[in-house]
Amino acid sequence: MEDHDPLAWLGALLMTAYEVLGKLMGRLPVPISLPIPEGPDGPDAVEAITRARAALRDQPMDDITRSMIDRMCLEWLTVLDLGAMVRLAGAEEWRLEAMSYGINRCFALAEVVGPRLEE
C-alpha cells in the first residue's frame, strides 16, 4: 500500500525546479530575481515566471541558452497547470506521469543551461 500523496511529492519537486530556475536566473548577464513563493500554485510564482519569460527577451546572451531557459519556464507552468487538472479531474496515472516528465525536462534543461552560463 502506498502511503504517500503523489501530487504532494510532485508539488515538492516542482518547488525544487522553481528554486533551480531561480538560481539560474540569478546567474544571467542581467540577473533576474524570482521571489520565494508561498507554494507551487501561488499566484506570485506564476507571475514571477511570466515576468521572467518576458525579461529573458532582453538578455544579452545567445539565443539557444535563452530558449532553453524559456522552455524551463514553460515546462514549469505546464506542470503547474497539470497539477490543477489533477485536483479538478482526478489523479489519473497519465496526468501524474506527464507532470513527472515535465519536471524531469526542467531538470534536464538545467543540467545543460548551467555550464552554458559559465562560458
Coordinates of C-alpha atoms in Angstrom, one line a residue:
M1 CA 0.0 0.0 0.0
E2 CA 1.3 3.4 -0.9
D3 CA 1.2 5.9 2.0
H4 CA 2.4 9.0 0.1
D5 CA 0.5 11.5 -1.9
P6 CA 1.9 11.6 -5.4
L7 CA 0.6 15.1 -6.1
A8 CA 2.3 16.4 -2.9
W9 CA 5.5 14.7 -3.9
L10 CA 5.3 16.2 -7.4
G11 CA 4.5 19.6 -5.9
A12 CA 7.7 19.4 -3.8
L13 CA 9.7 18.5 -6.9
L14 CA 8.0 21.5 -8.7
M15 CA 9.2 23.8 -6.0
T16 CA 12.7 22.4 -6.3
A17 CA 12.6 23.1 -10.0
Y18 CA 11.5 26.6 -9.2
E19 CA 14.5 27.1 -6.9
V20 CA 16.8 25.7 -9.6
L21 CA 15.3 28.1 -12.1
G22 CA 15.7 30.9 -9.7
K23 CA 19.4 30.1 -9.2
L24 CA 19.9 30.0 -13.0
M25 CA 18.1 33.3 -13.5
G26 CA 20.3 34.9 -10.9
R27 CA 23.4 33.9 -13.0
L28 CA 22.1 35.6 -16.2
P29 CA 24.1 38.5 -17.6
V30 CA 21.4 40.8 -16.2
P31 CA 20.2 38.8 -13.1
I32 CA 16.5 38.1 -12.7
S33 CA 15.2 37.5 -9.2
L34 CA 12.4 35.0 -8.6
P35 CA 10.7 35.6 -5.2
I36 CA 10.2 32.7 -2.8
P37 CA 6.5 31.8 -3.4
E38 CA 4.0 30.7 -0.8
G39 CA 3.6 27.4 -2.6
P40 CA 3.9 25.9 -6.1
D41 CA 0.5 27.0 -7.1
G42 CA 0.7 30.5 -5.6
P43 CA -0.1 33.4 -8.0
D44 CA 3.2 35.0 -7.0
A45 CA 5.2 32.1 -8.6
V46 CA 3.2 32.2 -11.8
E47 CA 3.5 36.0 -12.1
A48 CA 7.3 35.7 -11.4
I49 CA 7.8 33.1 -14.0
T50 CA 5.7 35.0 -16.5
R51 CA 7.7 38.2 -15.9
A52 CA 11.0 36.3 -16.1
R53 CA 10.0 34.9 -19.5
A54 CA 9.3 38.4 -20.8
A55 CA 12.6 39.7 -19.3
L56 CA 14.6 36.9 -21.0
R57 CA 13.9 38.6 -24.4
D58 CA 16.2 41.5 -23.4
Q59 CA 19.1 39.4 -22.0
P60 CA 22.4 39.9 -23.8
M61 CA 23.0 36.2 -24.4
D62 CA 23.0 33.5 -27.1
D63 CA 19.6 32.5 -28.4
I64 CA 20.0 28.8 -27.7
T65 CA 20.6 29.3 -23.9
R66 CA 17.8 31.9 -23.8
S67 CA 15.5 29.4 -25.5
M68 CA 16.4 26.6 -23.1
I69 CA 15.7 28.8 -20.1
D70 CA 12.4 29.9 -21.6
R71 CA 11.5 26.3 -22.2
M72 CA 12.2 25.6 -18.5
C73 CA 9.8 28.3 -17.5
L74 CA 7.2 26.9 -19.9
E75 CA 7.6 23.4 -18.6
W76 CA 7.2 24.7 -15.1
L77 CA 4.0 26.5 -15.9
T78 CA 2.7 23.4 -17.8
V79 CA 3.3 21.1 -14.9
L80 CA 1.6 23.6 -12.6
D81 CA -1.5 23.5 -14.8
L82 CA -1.4 19.7 -14.9
G83 CA -1.4 19.7 -11.1
A84 CA -4.6 21.9 -11.2
M85 CA -6.1 19.4 -13.6
V86 CA -5.3 16.5 -11.2
R87 CA -7.1 18.3 -8.4
L88 CA -10.1 19.0 -10.6
A89 CA -10.4 15.9 -12.7
G90 CA -8.6 13.3 -10.7
A91 CA -5.2 11.8 -10.3
E92 CA -5.2 9.6 -13.4
E93 CA -1.8 7.9 -13.8
W94 CA -1.1 9.5 -17.1
R95 CA -1.6 13.0 -15.6
L96 CA 0.9 12.3 -12.8
E97 CA 3.3 10.7 -15.3
A98 CA 3.0 13.8 -17.6
M99 CA 3.8 16.0 -14.6
S100 CA 6.8 13.9 -13.7
Y101 CA 8.1 14.1 -17.2
G102 CA 7.7 17.8 -17.3
I103 CA 9.7 18.2 -14.1
N104 CA 12.3 15.9 -15.4
R105 CA 12.6 18.0 -18.6
C106 CA 13.1 21.1 -16.3
F107 CA 16.0 19.4 -14.5
A108 CA 17.5 18.1 -17.7
L109 CA 17.5 21.6 -19.3
A110 CA 19.0 23.0 -16.1
E111 CA 21.9 20.5 -16.5
V112 CA 22.6 21.9 -19.9
V113 CA 22.0 25.5 -19.1
G114 CA 24.2 25.7 -16.0
P115 CA 27.5 25.2 -17.8
R116 CA 26.4 27.4 -20.7
L117 CA 26.0 30.3 -18.2
E118 CA 29.6 29.8 -17.1
E119 CA 31.0 30.3 -20.6

